[in-house]
């Protein structure tokens, strides 16, 4: 199969790029190589991400419970609720800190009693 070779002649980076065939072709014949898709509504509030970029982090059924797309603070942030997202993240982090302190205290008590501590759940 024959493939034409083009040289980018005009590429603004904003809307797409035009090209003209190599030297053996006519100078004024241009071909549109690509064109940027229009941005979604309210793109200025979403870092000017394309529709594709916005869907990459969309929630899906059947994902692991540890998948970051399940984090409530993540969902709030993606919905533009920044203050609520920050408060939720702080709440989750505090809950994790308390849980870790509780596990460490249980392990210390078990060590003092001469028993094996609870299984190590991995260091941060």
mmCIF file of N, CA and C in Angstrom:
data_model
loop_
_atom_site.group_PDB
_atom_site.id
_atom_site.type_symbol
_atom_site.label_atom_id
_atom_site.label_comp_id
_atom_site.label_asym_id
_atom_site.label_seq_id
_atom_site.Cartn_x
_atom_site.Cartn_y
_atom_site.Cartn_z
ATOM 1 N N UNK A 1 0.844 -1.178 0.000
ATOM 2 C CA UNK A 1 0.000 0.000 0.000
ATOM 3 C C UNK A 1 0.888 1.240 0.000
ATOM 4 N N UNK A 2 0.557 2.190 -0.841
ATOM 5 C CA UNK A 2 1.321 3.427 -0.953
ATOM 6 C C UNK A 2 0.861 4.413 0.114
ATOM 7 N N UNK A 3 1.832 5.063 0.738
ATOM 8 C CA UNK A 3 1.509 6.064 1.745
ATOM 9 C C UNK A 3 2.138 7.383 1.332
ATOM 10 N N UNK A 4 1.332 8.417 1.264
ATOM 11 C CA UNK A 4 1.856 9.728 0.909
ATOM 12 C C UNK A 4 2.627 10.308 2.082
ATOM 13 N N UNK A 5 3.623 11.099 1.764
ATOM 14 C CA UNK A 5 4.442 11.738 2.787
ATOM 15 C C UNK A 5 4.172 13.237 2.737
ATOM 16 N N UNK A 6 3.886 13.803 3.888
ATOM 17 C CA UNK A 6 3.574 15.223 3.952
ATOM 18 C C UNK A 6 4.542 15.938 4.873
ATOM 19 N N UNK A 7 4.701 17.205 4.633
ATOM 20 C CA UNK A 7 5.533 18.057 5.470
ATOM 21 C C UNK A 7 4.610 19.073 6.140
ATOM 22 N N UNK A 8 4.705 19.171 7.456
ATOM 23 C CA UNK A 8 3.845 20.122 8.161
ATOM 24 C C UNK A 8 4.234 21.530 7.740
ATOM 25 N N UNK A 9 3.270 22.238 7.249
ATOM 26 C CA UNK A 9 3.507 23.577 6.735
ATOM 27 C C UNK A 9 2.986 24.635 7.700
ATOM 28 N N UNK A 10 1.849 24.356 8.301
ATOM 29 C CA UNK A 10 1.223 25.319 9.182
ATOM 30 C C UNK A 10 0.693 24.555 10.387
ATOM 31 N N UNK A 11 1.271 24.787 11.516
ATOM 32 C CA UNK A 11 0.818 24.101 12.723
ATOM 33 C C UNK A 11 0.731 25.083 13.864
ATOM 34 N N UNK A 12 -0.471 25.513 14.158
ATOM 35 C CA UNK A 12 -0.633 26.501 15.216
ATOM 36 C C UNK A 12 -0.643 25.857 16.592
ATOM 37 N N UNK A 13 -0.957 24.569 16.643
ATOM 38 C CA UNK A 13 -1.032 23.901 17.928
ATOM 39 C C UNK A 13 -2.362 24.112 18.621
ATOM 40 N N UNK A 14 -3.159 25.058 18.131
ATOM 41 C CA UNK A 14 -4.440 25.338 18.767
ATOM 42 C C UNK A 14 -5.576 24.517 18.170
ATOM 43 N N UNK A 15 -5.661 24.526 16.871
ATOM 44 C CA UNK A 15 -6.807 23.879 16.230
ATOM 45 C C UNK A 15 -6.437 22.686 15.371
ATOM 46 N N UNK A 16 -5.183 22.525 15.040
ATOM 47 C CA UNK A 16 -4.771 21.418 14.199
ATOM 48 C C UNK A 16 -3.552 21.790 13.393
ATOM 49 N N UNK A 17 -3.236 20.968 12.433
ATOM 50 C CA UNK A 17 -2.088 21.225 11.576
ATOM 51 C C UNK A 17 -2.452 20.938 10.134
ATOM 52 N N UNK A 18 -1.959 21.781 9.259
ATOM 53 C CA UNK A 18 -2.104 21.555 7.830
ATOM 54 C C UNK A 18 -0.746 21.166 7.287
ATOM 55 N N UNK A 19 -0.766 20.438 6.197
ATOM 56 C CA UNK A 19 0.492 20.016 5.593
ATOM 57 C C UNK A 19 0.368 20.094 4.084
ATOM 58 N N UNK A 20 1.493 20.150 3.445
ATOM 59 C CA UNK A 20 1.501 20.092 1.982
ATOM 60 C C UNK A 20 2.348 18.892 1.586
ATOM 61 N N UNK A 21 2.070 18.325 0.451
ATOM 62 C CA UNK A 21 2.874 17.194 0.001
ATOM 63 C C UNK A 21 4.334 17.592 -0.177
ATOM 64 N N UNK A 22 5.199 16.612 -0.231
ATOM 65 C CA UNK A 22 6.635 16.861 -0.389
ATOM 66 C C UNK A 22 6.906 17.637 -1.677
ATOM 67 N N UNK A 23 8.119 18.016 -1.908
ATOM 68 C CA UNK A 23 8.527 18.932 -2.982
ATOM 69 C C UNK A 23 8.013 18.543 -4.364
ATOM 70 N N UNK A 24 7.860 17.260 -4.623
ATOM 71 C CA UNK A 24 7.447 16.860 -5.974
ATOM 72 C C UNK A 24 5.964 17.140 -6.245
ATOM 73 N N UNK A 25 5.217 17.528 -5.218
ATOM 74 C CA UNK A 25 3.795 17.835 -5.386
ATOM 75 C C UNK A 25 3.592 19.349 -5.512
ATOM 76 N N UNK A 26 2.390 19.732 -5.829
ATOM 77 C CA UNK A 26 2.068 21.151 -5.992
ATOM 78 C C UNK A 26 2.229 21.890 -4.667
ATOM 79 N N UNK A 27 2.771 23.069 -4.760
ATOM 80 C CA UNK A 27 3.089 23.888 -3.587
ATOM 81 C C UNK A 27 1.831 24.329 -2.829
ATOM 82 N N UNK A 28 0.753 24.566 -3.544
ATOM 83 C CA UNK A 28 -0.423 25.143 -2.899
ATOM 84 C C UNK A 28 -1.470 24.115 -2.460
ATOM 85 N N UNK A 29 -1.228 22.844 -2.670
ATOM 86 C CA UNK A 29 -2.211 21.840 -2.243
ATOM 87 C C UNK A 29 -1.918 21.418 -0.805
ATOM 88 N N UNK A 30 -2.824 21.788 0.076
ATOM 89 C CA UNK A 30 -2.653 21.469 1.497
ATOM 90 C C UNK A 30 -3.692 20.446 1.917
ATOM 91 N N UNK A 31 -3.321 19.654 2.897
ATOM 92 C CA UNK A 31 -4.201 18.621 3.432
ATOM 93 C C UNK A 31 -4.286 18.816 4.938
ATOM 94 N N UNK A 32 -5.499 18.777 5.468
ATOM 95 C CA UNK A 32 -5.673 18.869 6.913
ATOM 96 C C UNK A 32 -5.275 17.530 7.526
ATOM 97 N N UNK A 33 -4.237 17.547 8.376
ATOM 98 C CA UNK A 33 -3.750 16.318 8.996
ATOM 99 C C UNK A 33 -4.547 15.946 10.234
ATOM 100 N N UNK A 34 -4.841 16.923 11.028
ATOM 101 C CA UNK A 34 -5.622 16.665 12.241
ATOM 102 C C UNK A 34 -6.299 17.942 12.673
ATOM 103 N N UNK A 35 -7.343 17.787 13.428
ATOM 104 C CA UNK A 35 -8.075 18.937 13.940
ATOM 105 C C UNK A 35 -8.465 18.632 15.378
ATOM 106 N N UNK A 36 -8.252 19.584 16.228
ATOM 107 C CA UNK A 36 -8.577 19.416 17.640
ATOM 108 C C UNK A 36 -10.090 19.369 17.824
ATOM 109 N N UNK A 37 -10.538 18.433 18.647
ATOM 110 C CA UNK A 37 -11.955 18.375 18.984
ATOM 111 C C UNK A 37 -12.301 19.565 19.861
ATOM 112 N N UNK A 38 -13.532 20.027 19.781
ATOM 113 C CA UNK A 38 -13.914 21.149 20.646
ATOM 114 C C UNK A 38 -13.858 20.734 22.112
ATOM 115 N N UNK A 39 -13.518 21.683 22.956
ATOM 116 C CA UNK A 39 -13.458 21.403 24.391
ATOM 117 C C UNK A 39 -14.868 21.284 24.950
ATOM 118 N N UNK A 40 -15.016 20.517 26.021
ATOM 119 C CA UNK A 40 -16.343 20.386 26.627
ATOM 120 C C UNK A 40 -16.789 21.691 27.272
ATOM 121 N N UNK A 41 -18.065 21.752 27.571
ATOM 122 C CA UNK A 41 -18.630 22.905 28.252
ATOM 123 C C UNK A 41 -17.919 23.104 29.585
ATOM 124 N N UNK A 42 -17.700 24.312 29.969
ATOM 125 C CA UNK A 42 -17.059 24.676 31.239
ATOM 126 C C UNK A 42 -15.624 24.141 31.342
ATOM 127 N N UNK A 43 -14.941 24.040 30.229
ATOM 128 C CA UNK A 43 -13.563 23.526 30.221
ATOM 129 C C UNK A 43 -12.638 24.369 31.085
ATOM 130 N N UNK A 44 -12.923 25.659 31.188
ATOM 131 C CA UNK A 44 -12.062 26.532 31.991
ATOM 132 C C UNK A 44 -12.084 26.132 33.465
ATOM 133 N N UNK A 45 -13.116 25.436 33.898
ATOM 134 C CA UNK A 45 -13.194 24.973 35.285
ATOM 135 C C UNK A 45 -12.572 23.590 35.473
ATOM 136 N N UNK A 46 -12.136 22.987 34.370
ATOM 137 C CA UNK A 46 -11.605 21.628 34.430
ATOM 138 C C UNK A 46 -10.230 21.555 33.759
ATOM 139 N N UNK A 47 -9.419 22.556 33.991
ATOM 140 C CA UNK A 47 -8.051 22.614 33.475
ATOM 141 C C UNK A 47 -7.978 22.510 31.954
ATOM 142 N N UNK A 48 -9.041 22.836 31.266
ATOM 143 C CA UNK A 48 -9.101 22.762 29.804
ATOM 144 C C UNK A 48 -8.810 21.354 29.291
ATOM 145 N N UNK A 49 -9.204 20.350 30.073
ATOM 146 C CA UNK A 49 -9.025 18.962 29.642
ATOM 147 C C UNK A 49 -9.987 18.650 28.502
ATOM 148 N N UNK A 50 -9.556 17.759 27.619
ATOM 149 C CA UNK A 50 -10.427 17.294 26.547
ATOM 150 C C UNK A 50 -11.456 16.327 27.124
ATOM 151 N N UNK A 51 -12.449 16.002 26.309
ATOM 152 C CA UNK A 51 -13.475 15.038 26.738
ATOM 153 C C UNK A 51 -12.820 13.698 27.088
ATOM 154 N N UNK A 52 -11.843 13.280 26.298
ATOM 155 C CA UNK A 52 -11.140 12.023 26.577
ATOM 156 C C UNK A 52 -10.444 12.076 27.930
ATOM 157 N N UNK A 53 -9.709 13.142 28.185
ATOM 158 C CA UNK A 53 -8.983 13.255 29.455
ATOM 159 C C UNK A 53 -9.942 13.224 30.639
ATOM 160 N N UNK A 54 -11.107 13.829 30.477
ATOM 161 C CA UNK A 54 -12.075 13.852 31.569
ATOM 162 C C UNK A 54 -12.681 12.480 31.836
ATOM 163 N N UNK A 55 -12.753 11.639 30.829
ATOM 164 C CA UNK A 55 -13.361 10.319 31.022
ATOM 165 C C UNK A 55 -12.367 9.275 31.512
ATOM 166 N N UNK A 56 -11.086 9.565 31.466
ATOM 167 C CA UNK A 56 -10.095 8.567 31.876
ATOM 168 C C UNK A 56 -10.227 8.175 33.338
ATOM 169 N N UNK A 57 -10.699 9.075 34.164
ATOM 170 C CA UNK A 57 -10.805 8.790 35.593
ATOM 171 C C UNK A 57 -12.253 8.524 36.009
ATOM 172 N N UNK A 58 -13.108 8.259 35.045
ATOM 173 C CA UNK A 58 -14.518 8.011 35.357
ATOM 174 C C UNK A 58 -14.667 6.711 36.141
ATOM 175 N N UNK A 59 -15.597 6.687 37.089
ATOM 176 C CA UNK A 59 -15.797 5.457 37.862
ATOM 177 C C UNK A 59 -16.320 4.329 36.981
ATOM 178 N N UNK A 60 -15.925 3.116 37.295
ATOM 179 C CA UNK A 60 -16.372 1.934 36.559
ATOM 180 C C UNK A 60 -16.846 0.888 37.551
ATOM 181 N N UNK A 61 -17.800 0.080 37.130
ATOM 182 C CA UNK A 61 -18.245 -1.030 37.963
ATOM 183 C C UNK A 61 -17.180 -2.119 37.968
ATOM 184 N N UNK A 62 -17.060 -2.802 39.093
ATOM 185 C CA UNK A 62 -16.148 -3.938 39.165
ATOM 186 C C UNK A 62 -14.709 -3.584 39.482
ATOM 187 N N UNK A 63 -14.423 -2.343 39.827
ATOM 188 C CA UNK A 63 -13.047 -1.995 40.177
ATOM 189 C C UNK A 63 -12.753 -2.435 41.608
ATOM 190 N N UNK A 64 -11.489 -2.583 41.915
ATOM 191 C CA UNK A 64 -11.062 -3.009 43.249
ATOM 192 C C UNK A 64 -11.468 -1.965 44.286
ATOM 193 N N UNK A 65 -11.743 -2.401 45.506
ATOM 194 C CA UNK A 65 -12.108 -1.443 46.557
ATOM 195 C C UNK A 65 -11.013 -0.417 46.821
ATOM 196 N N UNK A 66 -9.785 -0.755 46.487
ATOM 197 C CA UNK A 66 -8.669 0.162 46.722
ATOM 198 C C UNK A 66 -8.422 1.107 45.550
ATOM 199 N N UNK A 67 -9.187 0.988 44.480
ATOM 200 C CA UNK A 67 -9.023 1.851 43.310
ATOM 201 C C UNK A 67 -9.258 3.301 43.722
ATOM 202 N N UNK A 68 -8.344 4.186 43.344
ATOM 203 C CA UNK A 68 -8.437 5.590 43.773
ATOM 204 C C UNK A 68 -9.691 6.278 43.249
ATOM 205 N N UNK A 69 -10.298 5.737 42.200
ATOM 206 C CA UNK A 69 -11.527 6.338 41.683
ATOM 207 C C UNK A 69 -12.690 6.168 42.651
ATOM 208 N N UNK A 70 -12.518 5.328 43.659
ATOM 209 C CA UNK A 70 -13.569 5.131 44.659
ATOM 210 C C UNK A 70 -13.426 6.093 45.838
ATOM 211 N N UNK A 71 -12.353 6.855 45.875
ATOM 212 C CA UNK A 71 -12.146 7.771 47.003
ATOM 213 C C UNK A 71 -13.171 8.895 46.962
ATOM 214 N N UNK A 72 -13.885 9.092 48.069
ATOM 215 C CA UNK A 72 -14.903 10.150 48.071
ATOM 216 C C UNK A 72 -14.310 11.540 47.878
ATOM 217 N N UNK A 73 -13.110 11.789 48.397
ATOM 218 C CA UNK A 73 -12.507 13.111 48.207
ATOM 219 C C UNK A 73 -12.158 13.342 46.742
ATOM 220 N N UNK A 74 -11.761 12.288 46.056
ATOM 221 C CA UNK A 74 -11.445 12.378 44.627
ATOM 222 C C UNK A 74 -12.700 12.758 43.838
ATOM 223 N N UNK A 75 -13.798 12.101 44.140
ATOM 224 C CA UNK A 75 -15.062 12.393 43.449
ATOM 225 C C UNK A 75 -15.491 13.837 43.692
ATOM 226 N N UNK A 76 -15.393 14.286 44.939
ATOM 227 C CA UNK A 76 -15.778 15.665 45.253
ATOM 228 C C UNK A 76 -14.908 16.658 44.487
ATOM 229 N N UNK A 77 -13.612 16.397 44.438
ATOM 230 C CA UNK A 77 -12.700 17.289 43.730
ATOM 231 C C UNK A 77 -13.052 17.345 42.246
ATOM 232 N N UNK A 78 -13.313 16.179 41.653
ATOM 233 C CA UNK A 78 -13.634 16.146 40.228
ATOM 234 C C UNK A 78 -14.944 16.852 39.917
ATOM 235 N N UNK A 79 -15.802 16.948 40.910
ATOM 236 C CA UNK A 79 -17.066 17.662 40.729
ATOM 237 C C UNK A 79 -16.952 19.136 41.100
ATOM 238 N N UNK A 80 -15.724 19.589 41.356
ATOM 239 C CA UNK A 80 -15.483 21.004 41.622
ATOM 240 C C UNK A 80 -15.836 21.451 43.022
ATOM 241 N N UNK A 81 -16.043 20.522 43.931
ATOM 242 C CA UNK A 81 -16.399 20.860 45.314
ATOM 243 C C UNK A 81 -15.128 20.806 46.160
ATOM 244 N N UNK A 82 -14.260 21.787 45.953
ATOM 245 C CA UNK A 82 -12.904 21.793 46.497
ATOM 246 C C UNK A 82 -12.857 21.792 48.020
ATOM 247 N N UNK A 83 -13.643 22.643 48.656
ATOM 248 C CA UNK A 83 -13.614 22.728 50.121
ATOM 249 C C UNK A 83 -14.083 21.423 50.756
ATOM 250 N N UNK A 84 -15.144 20.855 50.203
ATOM 251 C CA UNK A 84 -15.636 19.574 50.723
ATOM 252 C C UNK A 84 -14.616 18.464 50.481
ATOM 253 N N UNK A 85 -13.971 18.496 49.320
ATOM 254 C CA UNK A 85 -12.961 17.479 49.001
ATOM 255 C C UNK A 85 -11.803 17.553 49.981
ATOM 256 N N UNK A 86 -11.359 18.763 50.292
ATOM 257 C CA UNK A 86 -10.252 18.929 51.227
ATOM 258 C C UNK A 86 -10.642 18.451 52.623
ATOM 259 N N UNK A 87 -11.850 18.795 53.061
ATOM 260 C CA UNK A 87 -12.320 18.354 54.383
ATOM 261 C C UNK A 87 -12.423 16.832 54.436
ATOM 262 N N UNK A 88 -12.915 16.229 53.368
ATOM 263 C CA UNK A 88 -13.039 14.765 53.322
ATOM 264 C C UNK A 88 -11.664 14.101 53.335
ATOM 265 N N UNK A 89 -10.722 14.680 52.617
ATOM 266 C CA UNK A 89 -9.366 14.120 52.610
ATOM 267 C C UNK A 89 -8.756 14.199 54.007
ATOM 268 N N UNK A 90 -8.934 15.321 54.670
ATOM 269 C CA UNK A 90 -8.419 15.465 56.035
ATOM 270 C C UNK A 90 -9.057 14.430 56.964
ATOM 271 N N UNK A 91 -10.370 14.218 56.814
ATOM 272 C CA UNK A 91 -11.078 13.239 57.638
ATOM 273 C C UNK A 91 -10.533 11.830 57.401
ATOM 274 N N UNK A 92 -10.333 11.473 56.126
ATOM 275 C CA UNK A 92 -9.811 10.145 55.795
ATOM 276 C C UNK A 92 -8.392 9.949 56.326
ATOM 277 N N UNK A 93 -7.559 10.974 56.186
ATOM 278 C CA UNK A 93 -6.183 10.865 56.678
ATOM 279 C C UNK A 93 -6.147 10.720 58.195
ATOM 280 N N UNK A 94 -7.005 11.445 58.893
ATOM 281 C CA UNK A 94 -7.057 11.332 60.351
ATOM 282 C C UNK A 94 -7.527 9.937 60.754
ATOM 283 N N UNK A 95 -8.501 9.415 60.046
ATOM 284 C CA UNK A 95 -8.990 8.056 60.309
ATOM 285 C C UNK A 95 -7.861 7.036 60.112
ATOM 286 N N UNK A 96 -7.064 7.208 59.052
ATOM 287 C CA UNK A 96 -5.931 6.310 58.803
ATOM 288 C C UNK A 96 -4.884 6.425 59.905
ATOM 289 N N UNK A 97 -4.613 7.653 60.355
ATOM 290 C CA UNK A 97 -3.633 7.845 61.435
ATOM 291 C C UNK A 97 -4.089 7.152 62.717
ATOM 292 N N UNK A 98 -5.364 7.308 63.068
ATOM 293 C CA UNK A 98 -5.890 6.673 64.277
ATOM 294 C C UNK A 98 -5.838 5.150 64.170
ATOM 295 N N UNK A 99 -6.166 4.635 63.015
ATOM 296 C CA UNK A 99 -6.122 3.188 62.800
ATOM 297 C C UNK A 99 -4.693 2.667 62.945
ATOM 298 N N UNK A 100 -3.747 3.401 62.398
ATOM 299 C CA UNK A 100 -2.349 2.982 62.505
ATOM 300 C C UNK A 100 -1.878 3.038 63.963
ATOM 301 N N UNK A 101 -2.226 4.099 64.674
ATOM 302 C CA UNK A 101 -1.840 4.207 66.090
ATOM 303 C C UNK A 101 -2.424 3.049 66.890
ATOM 304 N N UNK A 102 -3.675 2.688 66.600
ATOM 305 C CA UNK A 102 -4.316 1.578 67.299
ATOM 306 C C UNK A 102 -3.570 0.265 67.029
ATOM 307 N N UNK A 103 -3.207 0.025 65.769
ATOM 308 C CA UNK A 103 -2.456 -1.199 65.432
ATOM 309 C C UNK A 103 -1.101 -1.214 66.122
ATOM 310 N N UNK A 104 -0.418 -0.066 66.124
ATOM 311 C CA UNK A 104 0.895 0.003 66.777
ATOM 312 C C UNK A 104 0.772 -0.233 68.279
ATOM 313 N N UNK A 105 -0.287 0.303 68.901
ATOM 314 C CA UNK A 105 -0.498 0.094 70.340
ATOM 315 C C UNK A 105 -0.787 -1.375 70.628
ATOM 316 N N UNK A 106 -1.589 -2.016 69.785
ATOM 317 C CA UNK A 106 -1.873 -3.444 69.954
ATOM 318 C C UNK A 106 -0.600 -4.264 69.820
ATOM 319 N N UNK A 107 0.239 -3.920 68.868
ATOM 320 C CA UNK A 107 1.497 -4.641 68.669
ATOM 321 C C UNK A 107 2.411 -4.447 69.871
ATOM 322 N N UNK A 108 2.457 -3.235 70.416
ATOM 323 C CA UNK A 108 3.306 -2.965 71.583
ATOM 324 C C UNK A 108 2.814 -3.755 72.791
ATOM 325 N N UNK A 109 1.490 -3.789 73.002
ATOM 326 C CA UNK A 109 0.941 -4.567 74.123
ATOM 327 C C UNK A 109 1.240 -6.050 73.952
ATOM 328 N N UNK A 110 1.081 -6.551 72.747
ATOM 329 C CA UNK A 110 1.339 -7.967 72.487
ATOM 330 C C UNK A 110 2.807 -8.290 72.718
ATOM 331 N N UNK A 111 3.697 -7.395 72.350
ATOM 332 C CA UNK A 111 5.128 -7.607 72.559
ATOM 333 C C UNK A 111 5.440 -7.623 74.051
ATOM 334 N N UNK A 112 4.827 -6.710 74.794
ATOM 335 C CA UNK A 112 5.037 -6.670 76.248
ATOM 336 C C UNK A 112 4.532 -7.945 76.913
ATOM 337 N N UNK A 113 3.456 -8.510 76.397
ATOM 338 C CA UNK A 113 2.887 -9.733 76.961
ATOM 339 C C UNK A 113 3.614 -10.980 76.464
ATOM 340 N N UNK A 114 4.581 -10.801 75.577
ATOM 341 C CA UNK A 114 5.348 -11.925 75.053
ATOM 342 C C UNK A 114 4.646 -12.676 73.942
ATOM 343 N N UNK A 115 3.649 -12.073 73.363
ATOM 344 C CA UNK A 115 2.930 -12.709 72.263
ATOM 345 C C UNK A 115 3.382 -12.068 70.951
ATOM 346 N N UNK A 116 3.095 -12.787 69.899
ATOM 347 C CA UNK A 116 3.367 -12.207 68.581
ATOM 348 C C UNK A 116 2.323 -11.134 68.311
ATOM 349 N N UNK A 117 2.740 -10.049 67.723
ATOM 350 C CA UNK A 117 1.829 -8.957 67.408
ATOM 351 C C UNK A 117 0.966 -9.289 66.211
ATOM 352 N N UNK A 118 0.034 -8.422 65.901
ATOM 353 C CA UNK A 118 -0.798 -8.644 64.715
ATOM 354 C C UNK A 118 0.072 -8.622 63.469
ATOM 355 N N UNK A 119 -0.387 -9.246 62.411
ATOM 356 C CA UNK A 119 0.426 -9.279 61.185
ATOM 357 C C UNK A 119 0.737 -7.872 60.693
ATOM 358 N N UNK A 120 1.934 -7.721 60.166
ATOM 359 C CA UNK A 120 2.365 -6.422 59.631
ATOM 360 C C UNK A 120 1.557 -6.118 58.382
ATOM 361 N N UNK A 121 0.958 -4.953 58.352
ATOM 362 C CA UNK A 121 0.131 -4.581 57.198
ATOM 363 C C UNK A 121 0.907 -3.718 56.222
ATOM 364 N N UNK A 122 2.198 -3.692 56.368
ATOM 365 C CA UNK A 122 3.025 -2.925 55.435
ATOM 366 C C UNK A 122 3.317 -1.539 55.949
ATOM 367 N N UNK A 123 4.548 -1.177 55.870
ATOM 368 C CA UNK A 123 4.959 0.166 56.295
ATOM 369 C C UNK A 123 4.630 1.148 55.188
ATOM 370 N N UNK A 124 4.363 2.402 55.552
ATOM 371 C CA UNK A 124 4.045 3.407 54.518
ATOM 372 C C UNK A 124 5.232 3.688 53.636
#
